[in-house]
Coordinates of C-alpha atoms in Angstrom, one line a residue:
X1 CA 0.0 0.0 0.0
X2 CA 1.3 3.5 -0.8
X3 CA 1.8 5.7 2.3
X4 CA 0.8 9.3 2.6
X5 CA 4.3 10.1 3.7
X6 CA 5.5 9.3 0.2
X7 CA 3.7 12.4 -0.9
X8 CA 5.0 14.5 2.0
X9 CA 1.5 14.7 3.4
X10 CA -0.3 13.5 6.5
X11 CA -3.3 11.2 6.0
X12 CA -5.6 14.0 6.9
X13 CA -3.9 16.4 4.5
X14 CA -4.1 13.8 1.7
X15 CA -7.8 13.3 2.2
X16 CA -8.4 17.0 2.3
X17 CA -6.5 17.6 -0.9
X18 CA -8.2 14.6 -2.6
X19 CA -11.6 15.9 -1.4
X20 CA -10.9 19.3 -3.1
X21 CA -9.8 17.8 -6.4
X22 CA -10.9 14.9 -8.5
X23 CA -12.7 13.3 -5.6
X24 CA -15.4 16.0 -5.7
X25 CA -16.3 15.2 -9.4
X26 CA -19.6 13.4 -9.5
X27 CA -20.0 13.2 -5.7
X28 CA -23.2 15.1 -5.9
X29 CA -24.7 12.4 -8.1
X30 CA -22.8 9.3 -7.1
X31 CA -22.7 8.9 -3.3
X32 CA -25.3 6.2 -2.7
X33 CA -25.4 2.4 -3.1
X34 CA -25.8 1.2 -6.6
X35 CA -29.0 -0.8 -7.3
X36 CA -29.0 -4.1 -8.9
X37 CA -29.4 -2.5 -12.3
X38 CA -28.9 -3.9 -15.8
X39 CA -31.6 -6.5 -15.6
X40 CA -34.8 -5.4 -17.3
X41 CA -38.1 -7.4 -16.8
X42 CA -38.1 -8.4 -20.5
X43 CA -36.1 -7.9 -23.6
X44 CA -36.0 -4.1 -24.3
X45 CA -36.3 -2.5 -27.7
X46 CA -34.4 0.6 -26.6
X47 CA -31.1 0.7 -24.7
X48 CA -31.0 4.5 -24.3
X49 CA -33.0 7.7 -24.6
X50 CA -32.3 11.1 -26.0
X51 CA -35.0 13.5 -24.8
X52 CA -35.3 16.7 -26.8
X53 CA -37.2 19.0 -24.4
X54 CA -38.8 22.1 -25.9
X55 CA -39.1 23.9 -22.6
X56 CA -41.9 26.5 -22.7
X57 CA -44.2 24.4 -24.8
X58 CA -44.5 24.3 -28.6
X59 CA -47.8 24.4 -30.5
X60 CA -48.6 21.0 -32.2
X61 CA -50.6 22.3 -35.1
X62 CA -47.6 24.4 -36.2
X63 CA -45.7 21.2 -36.8
X64 CA -47.5 17.8 -36.9
X65 CA -51.2 18.2 -36.2
X66 CA -52.8 19.9 -39.1
X67 CA -55.8 22.0 -38.2
X68 CA -57.1 24.0 -41.2
X69 CA -60.2 25.1 -39.2
X70 CA -58.0 27.4 -37.0
X71 CA -57.2 29.6 -40.0
X72 CA -60.6 29.2 -41.5
X73 CA -62.3 30.6 -38.4
X74 CA -59.4 32.9 -37.3
X75 CA -60.6 35.7 -35.0
X76 CA -63.7 33.7 -34.0
X77 CA -64.2 31.9 -30.7
X78 CA -66.3 28.7 -31.2
X79 CA -67.6 26.8 -28.2
X80 CA -65.0 24.1 -28.6
X81 CA -62.3 26.5 -27.5
X82 CA -64.1 27.7 -24.4
X83 CA -61.7 25.9 -22.1
X84 CA -59.9 27.1 -19.0
X85 CA -56.3 28.2 -19.5
X86 CA -53.8 30.0 -17.4
X87 CA -54.6 33.4 -18.8
X88 CA -57.6 34.8 -20.7
X89 CA -57.5 34.3 -24.5
X90 CA -59.5 35.7 -27.4
X91 CA -60.4 34.3 -30.8
X92 CA -58.5 31.8 -32.9
X93 CA -55.0 32.8 -34.1
X94 CA -54.3 31.9 -37.7
X95 CA -51.5 29.4 -38.7
X96 CA -49.5 30.6 -41.7
X97 CA -47.5 27.3 -42.1
X98 CA -48.5 24.9 -44.9
X99 CA -48.7 21.1 -44.7
X100 CA -48.0 18.3 -47.1
X101 CA -47.5 14.5 -46.9
X102 CA -44.0 13.0 -46.7
X103 CA -42.5 9.5 -46.9
X104 CA -44.0 6.2 -47.8
X105 CA -46.4 6.6 -44.9
X106 CA -47.7 9.9 -46.1
X107 CA -47.3 11.5 -42.7
X108 CA -48.6 15.1 -42.7
X109 CA -45.9 17.6 -41.7
X110 CA -45.5 21.3 -41.7
X111 CA -43.2 23.4 -43.9
X112 CA -41.4 24.3 -40.7
X113 CA -39.8 20.8 -40.7
X114 CA -37.8 20.3 -44.0
X115 CA -35.1 18.3 -42.3
X116 CA -37.3 16.1 -40.1
X117 CA -39.6 15.5 -43.0
X118 CA -36.8 13.4 -44.5
X119 CA -37.4 11.0 -41.6
X120 CA -41.2 11.0 -41.8
X121 CA -41.2 7.2 -41.8
X122 CA -39.3 7.1 -38.6
X123 CA -41.5 9.4 -36.7
X124 CA -44.3 8.3 -34.3
X125 CA -46.4 11.3 -33.7
X126 CA -48.6 11.5 -30.6
X127 CA -51.3 14.0 -31.4
X128 CA -53.4 13.7 -28.2
X129 CA -51.0 13.9 -25.2
X130 CA -52.5 15.6 -22.2
X131 CA -51.5 16.6 -18.7
X132 CA -53.0 18.0 -15.5
X133 CA -51.8 21.6 -15.1
X134 CA -51.2 24.6 -17.3
X135 CA -48.4 26.2 -15.2
X136 CA -44.8 25.6 -16.1
X137 CA -43.5 24.3 -12.8
X138 CA -46.1 21.6 -12.1
X139 CA -46.2 20.6 -15.8
X140 CA -42.4 20.3 -15.9
X141 CA -42.5 18.1 -12.8
X142 CA -45.3 15.9 -14.3
X143 CA -43.4 15.4 -17.5
X144 CA -40.1 14.7 -15.8
X145 CA -41.2 12.9 -12.6
X146 CA -44.9 11.8 -13.0
X147 CA -46.2 14.2 -10.3
X148 CA -47.0 17.9 -10.0
X149 CA -44.7 18.5 -7.1
X150 CA -40.9 18.2 -6.5
X151 CA -39.1 15.6 -4.5
X152 CA -39.9 12.6 -6.7
X153 CA -37.4 10.7 -8.9
X154 CA -37.2 11.8 -12.5
X155 CA -37.6 9.5 -15.5
X156 CA -33.9 9.4 -16.1
X157 CA -33.2 8.5 -12.4
X158 CA -35.7 5.6 -12.6
X159 CA -34.2 4.3 -15.8
X160 CA -30.6 4.4 -14.5
X161 CA -31.8 2.9 -11.3
X162 CA -33.3 0.0 -13.2
X163 CA -30.7 -0.5 -15.9
X164 CA -27.4 0.7 -14.4
X165 CA -24.8 2.1 -16.8
X166 CA -23.2 0.7 -19.9
X167 CA -20.1 2.8 -19.3
X168 CA -18.7 3.1 -15.8
X169 CA -16.4 6.0 -16.9
X170 CA -19.4 8.3 -17.6
X171 CA -22.6 9.3 -15.8
X172 CA -25.6 7.2 -16.8
X173 CA -27.9 10.3 -17.0
X174 CA -26.7 13.6 -18.5
X175 CA -28.6 16.9 -18.7
X176 CA -27.5 19.5 -21.2
X177 CA -28.8 23.1 -21.2
X178 CA -27.2 26.4 -22.1
X179 CA -28.5 28.0 -18.9
X180 CA -31.2 27.0 -16.4
X181 CA -34.7 25.7 -17.2
X182 CA -37.5 26.7 -14.9
X183 CA -37.2 24.7 -11.6
X184 CA -33.6 23.7 -12.6
X185 CA -32.1 20.7 -10.9
X186 CA -35.3 19.6 -9.3
X187 CA -36.3 18.3 -12.8
X188 CA -33.5 15.7 -13.0
X189 CA -33.4 14.8 -9.3
X190 CA -33.1 11.3 -8.0
X191 CA -35.1 12.3 -4.9
X192 CA -35.2 9.3 -2.5
X193 CA -33.6 6.9 -5.0
X194 CA -29.8 6.5 -4.4
X195 CA -28.2 9.8 -5.4
X196 CA -25.9 8.2 -8.0
X197 CA -28.9 8.1 -10.3
X198 CA -29.5 11.9 -10.4
X199 CA -28.9 13.6 -13.7
X200 CA -25.5 15.2 -14.2
X201 CA -26.1 18.8 -15.4
X202 CA -23.8 20.5 -17.8
X203 CA -24.0 24.0 -19.2
X204 CA -22.6 23.6 -22.7
X205 CA -22.6 27.3 -23.6
X206 CA -18.8 26.9 -23.5
X207 CA -17.8 23.9 -25.5
X208 CA -14.4 23.4 -23.9
X209 CA -14.9 20.2 -21.9
X210 CA -12.8 21.6 -19.0
X211 CA -15.4 24.4 -18.7
X212 CA -18.4 22.1 -19.3
X213 CA -17.5 19.5 -16.8
X214 CA -16.5 20.9 -13.4
X215 CA -13.2 19.8 -11.9
X216 CA -12.3 17.8 -15.0
X217 CA -8.7 18.8 -14.8
X218 CA -6.7 18.6 -11.6
X219 CA -4.0 21.4 -11.8
X220 CA -2.2 20.2 -8.7
X221 CA -1.7 16.5 -8.9
X222 CA -0.6 14.3 -11.8
X223 CA -2.7 11.3 -12.9
X224 CA -0.1 8.9 -11.6
X225 CA -0.1 10.5 -8.2
X226 CA -3.9 10.6 -8.1
X227 CA -3.9 6.9 -8.8
X228 CA -1.7 6.4 -5.8
X229 CA -3.9 8.6 -3.6
X230 CA -7.0 6.6 -4.6
X231 CA -5.2 3.3 -3.9
X232 CA -4.3 4.6 -0.5
X233 CA -7.9 5.8 0.2
X234 CA -9.3 2.5 -1.0
X235 CA -7.1 0.7 1.4
X236 CA -8.2 2.9 4.3
X237 CA -11.8 2.4 3.3
X238 CA -11.3 -1.4 3.2
X239 CA -9.8 -1.3 6.7
X240 CA -12.8 0.8 7.9
X241 CA -15.3 -1.6 6.2
X242 CA -13.6 -4.7 7.7
X243 CA -14.2 -3.3 11.2
X244 CA -17.9 -2.4 10.6
X245 CA -19.2 -4.9 8.1
X246 CA -20.8 -4.2 4.7
X247 CA -21.4 -0.6 4.1
X248 CA -23.1 0.0 0.7
X249 CA -22.7 3.8 1.0
X250 CA -19.0 3.4 1.5
X251 CA -18.7 1.1 -1.5
X252 CA -20.5 3.7 -3.5
X253 CA -18.0 6.4 -2.4
X254 CA -15.2 4.2 -3.6
X255 CA -16.8 3.6 -7.0
X256 CA -17.5 7.4 -7.2
X257 CA -13.9 8.3 -6.9
X258 CA -12.8 5.7 -9.3
X259 CA -15.4 7.0 -11.9
X260 CA -14.3 10.6 -11.3
X261 CA -10.7 9.6 -11.9
X262 CA -11.5 7.8 -15.1
X263 CA -13.7 10.7 -16.3
X264 CA -10.7 13.0 -16.5
X265 CA -9.7 11.2 -19.7
X266 CA -13.0 9.8 -20.9
X267 CA -15.0 13.0 -20.5
X268 CA -12.4 15.0 -22.3
X269 CA -13.1 12.9 -25.4
X270 CA -16.8 12.4 -25.0
X271 CA -17.7 16.0 -24.6
X272 CA -15.3 17.4 -27.2
X273 CA -17.3 18.2 -30.3
X274 CA -14.2 19.7 -31.9
X275 CA -13.2 16.2 -32.7
X276 CA -16.0 15.9 -35.1
X277 CA -15.5 16.6 -38.9
X278 CA -16.5 20.0 -40.0
X279 CA -19.2 18.6 -42.3
X280 CA -20.9 16.9 -39.3
X281 CA -20.8 20.0 -37.2
X282 CA -22.3 22.0 -40.0
X283 CA -25.1 19.5 -40.5
X284 CA -26.2 19.9 -36.9
X285 CA -25.7 23.7 -37.0
X286 CA -23.4 25.4 -34.6
X287 CA -26.0 26.6 -32.2
X288 CA -26.5 25.7 -28.6
X289 CA -29.2 23.1 -29.6
X290 CA -27.2 21.8 -32.5
X291 CA -24.2 21.3 -30.3
X292 CA -26.3 19.6 -27.7
X293 CA -27.7 17.1 -30.2
X294 CA -24.3 16.3 -31.5
X295 CA -23.1 15.8 -27.9
X296 CA -26.1 13.5 -27.3
X297 CA -25.0 11.3 -30.3
X298 CA -21.5 11.1 -28.9
X299 CA -22.8 10.1 -25.5
X300 CA -25.2 7.5 -27.0
X301 CA -22.2 5.9 -28.7
X302 CA -20.4 5.7 -25.4
X303 CA -23.2 4.1 -23.5
X304 CA -24.9 6.9 -21.6
X305 CA -28.4 5.7 -20.9
X306 CA -30.3 9.0 -21.0
X307 CA -29.4 12.4 -22.4
X308 CA -31.9 15.1 -21.8
X309 CA -31.5 18.3 -23.8
X310 CA -33.4 21.5 -22.7
X311 CA -33.7 23.7 -25.8
X312 CA -32.4 26.8 -24.1
X313 CA -32.2 29.0 -21.0
X314 CA -35.5 29.5 -19.1
X315 CA -38.4 28.7 -21.5
X316 CA -37.7 29.7 -25.1
X317 CA -40.9 28.1 -26.5
X318 CA -43.2 30.1 -24.1
X319 CA -44.6 32.3 -26.9
X320 CA -47.1 34.5 -25.2
X321 CA -46.4 37.2 -27.8
X322 CA -45.2 37.3 -31.4
X323 CA -45.9 33.6 -31.7
X324 CA -45.8 33.0 -35.4
X325 CA -42.5 34.9 -36.0
X326 CA -40.9 33.4 -32.9
X327 CA -41.9 29.9 -33.9
X328 CA -40.5 30.2 -37.3
X329 CA -37.1 31.1 -35.8
X330 CA -37.1 28.4 -33.2
X331 CA -38.3 25.8 -35.6
X332 CA -35.5 26.4 -38.1
X333 CA -32.8 25.7 -35.5
X334 CA -34.7 22.8 -33.9
X335 CA -35.5 21.1 -37.1
X336 CA -32.0 21.2 -38.5
X337 CA -30.4 19.8 -35.4
X338 CA -33.1 17.2 -34.7
X339 CA -33.1 16.1 -38.3
X340 CA -29.3 15.7 -38.3
X341 CA -29.5 13.7 -35.1
X342 CA -31.9 11.2 -36.5
X343 CA -29.9 10.9 -39.7
X344 CA -26.6 10.5 -37.8
X345 CA -28.0 7.9 -35.5
X346 CA -29.5 5.9 -38.4
X347 CA -26.2 6.1 -40.4
X348 CA -24.3 4.7 -37.4
X349 CA -26.8 1.9 -36.7
X350 CA -27.9 3.5 -33.4
X351 CA -31.4 4.6 -34.1
X352 CA -32.9 1.2 -33.9
X353 CA -32.1 0.9 -30.2
X354 CA -32.1 4.6 -29.3
X355 CA -35.4 6.2 -28.4
X356 CA -35.6 9.9 -29.4
X357 CA -38.4 11.8 -27.6
X358 CA -39.5 15.3 -28.6
X359 CA -41.9 17.7 -26.9
X360 CA -42.5 20.3 -24.2
X361 CA -44.1 20.3 -20.8
X362 CA -47.4 21.1 -22.5
X363 CA -48.7 22.7 -25.7
X364 CA -50.2 26.1 -26.6
X365 CA -53.7 27.4 -27.2
X366 CA -55.2 27.8 -30.7
X367 CA -56.8 31.0 -29.3
X368 CA -54.8 34.2 -29.1
X369 CA -53.3 36.0 -26.2
X370 CA -52.7 39.7 -26.6
X371 CA -53.4 39.6 -30.3
X372 CA -50.4 37.6 -31.5
X373 CA -49.4 35.1 -28.8
X374 CA -50.6 31.8 -27.5
X375 CA -51.2 30.7 -23.9
X376 CA -50.3 27.3 -22.2
X377 CA -52.4 24.3 -23.1
X378 CA -52.3 21.0 -21.1
X379 CA -55.7 19.8 -22.5
X380 CA -54.1 18.3 -25.7
X381 CA -50.7 18.7 -27.3
X382 CA -48.2 17.0 -29.6
X383 CA -45.1 15.0 -29.0
X384 CA -43.1 12.6 -31.2
X385 CA -40.9 9.6 -30.8
X386 CA -38.4 8.0 -33.2
X387 CA -36.4 4.8 -33.1
X388 CA -36.1 2.5 -30.0
X389 CA -39.2 0.4 -30.8
X390 CA -41.6 3.3 -31.7
X391 CA -43.7 2.6 -34.7
X392 CA -42.5 5.0 -37.4
X393 CA -44.7 6.7 -40.0
X394 CA -47.5 6.8 -37.5
X395 CA -49.8 9.6 -36.3
X396 CA -51.7 8.4 -33.2
X397 CA -54.6 10.1 -31.5
X398 CA -56.7 13.2 -32.3
X399 CA -57.5 16.5 -30.8
X400 CA -60.6 18.5 -31.6
X401 CA -60.9 20.5 -34.9
X402 CA -58.9 23.3 -33.3
X403 CA -56.1 21.3 -31.6
X404 CA -57.2 22.3 -28.2
X405 CA -58.3 19.2 -26.4
X406 CA -57.3 15.5 -26.7
X407 CA -60.4 13.5 -27.8
X408 CA -59.5 10.1 -29.3
X409 CA -56.6 7.7 -28.4
X410 CA -55.6 10.0 -25.7
X411 CA -52.1 9.6 -24.1
X412 CA -51.7 11.0 -20.6
X413 CA -48.2 11.7 -19.4
X414 CA -48.5 8.7 -17.1
X415 CA -49.2 6.6 -20.3
X416 CA -46.2 8.1 -22.0
X417 CA -44.0 7.2 -19.1
X418 CA -45.4 3.6 -18.9
X419 CA -44.7 3.2 -22.6
X420 CA -41.1 4.5 -22.4
X421 CA -40.4 2.1 -19.5
X422 CA -41.9 -0.7 -21.6
X423 CA -39.7 0.1 -24.5
X424 CA -36.7 0.0 -22.2
X425 CA -37.7 -3.4 -20.9
X426 CA -39.7 -2.6 -17.7
X427 CA -43.1 -3.3 -16.5
X428 CA -44.0 0.1 -15.0
X429 CA -46.1 -1.6 -12.3
X430 CA -43.0 -3.5 -11.1
X431 CA -40.2 -1.0 -11.3
X432 CA -40.6 0.1 -7.6
X433 CA -38.5 1.5 -4.8
X434 CA -39.4 1.1 -1.1
X435 CA -39.3 4.5 0.7
X436 CA -40.9 5.8 3.9
X437 CA -42.9 2.6 4.4
X438 CA -44.4 2.3 0.9
X439 CA -43.5 1.3 -2.6
X440 CA -43.1 4.1 -5.1
X441 CA -43.1 4.0 -8.9
X442 CA -42.8 6.6 -11.7
X443 CA -46.4 6.2 -12.8
X444 CA -47.8 6.0 -9.2
X445 CA -51.2 4.2 -9.5
X446 CA -51.8 5.3 -13.1
X447 CA -50.5 4.6 -16.6
X448 CA -51.1 2.2 -19.5
X449 CA -48.6 1.0 -22.1
X450 CA -49.7 2.5 -25.5
X451 CA -49.2 -0.7 -27.4
X452 CA -50.6 0.7 -30.6
X453 CA -47.4 2.8 -31.1
X454 CA -44.9 0.0 -30.4
X455 CA -43.2 -1.6 -33.3
X456 CA -44.0 -5.3 -33.6

């Protein structure tokens, strides 16, 4: 065993220095016992998920749910749109974007999606998703954690708890955002699940991996000396454990420091988009969202289970004013990057077992707010999936003639979560965790698997 004296340090000094260097990397997310992950209930169709989160809430009829009646009756307020929303709204606001059919499936898509339309036969469009609350905070919690309040594990935490990781050198759950979405870290919390399953947040505004990943580089101690420090610390921990019996939390700490040590080299590669060819970076677009989608592909290749991308700081899709012009700008960036991601995953043979999920915490109203904006709408909104066992070239469910309320083949957020877990190999009724005297699960006492949208 290497001794602290070989470094000119006391044991206490060594532990303090280690605690302030590489040992801190990932401790916020990796301090608890690892569950017996990696064993799904049945054969999964998806191994990983990339969640493209349009924080703020996009309007489905702008993209994938054609509603010509909105423009036909623009300015009017028929009885079908007399639904409660967060703020008062007026008459119908026209939609200037044209639709046509794409792919062998003839999927109807908006002119706002020239890149995604090339993948029409891979898209599984859910046109009748609905939630429980029109306010950003509760809706964000519901979409992420299955409840309207904080302090419950997120979808990503449940998945990494159930599946474990494919790459012990990287976090199993990564969150990318060039800023802070509303409610911030509560959205990817592990809550009462072991904390190693919490999402690892990275602000990718600066693409230098050393800036993106905190404490990635240790300016004081060489890798060789860090290895010696970890060997010493592991020996001390083993002595401690031998005196007190099995201690899962202690074992997790040992694994944490080992992961943090390996991440110094692994993360420098995984998060460095500058290693990509110029043509690939150009295809994604060199925007925050384009860079995040490219990072997600790199992480998928390296075994990260779930990568969640928030489109931008705060809630860029929250178009209470100037909706049509803002949507055109947002869509151009989103479409290019999302289309490149699907094409890149397919070319590399990854789309088949990578589930890509797109959508916001809710949708928007067909009625106008302030003359040119749209309010929040949880009654009926659009999301899409691709790859990972989702049935491509499909449009499932219907809203009313004005795209306001889900009517047929409705998919509640609980149903969405149950279906995602199913595609990842889990029975949502059986993926449970005992806490505070009761069993918890992502879907609580709700949820059905939407088998109609699963590829046979």
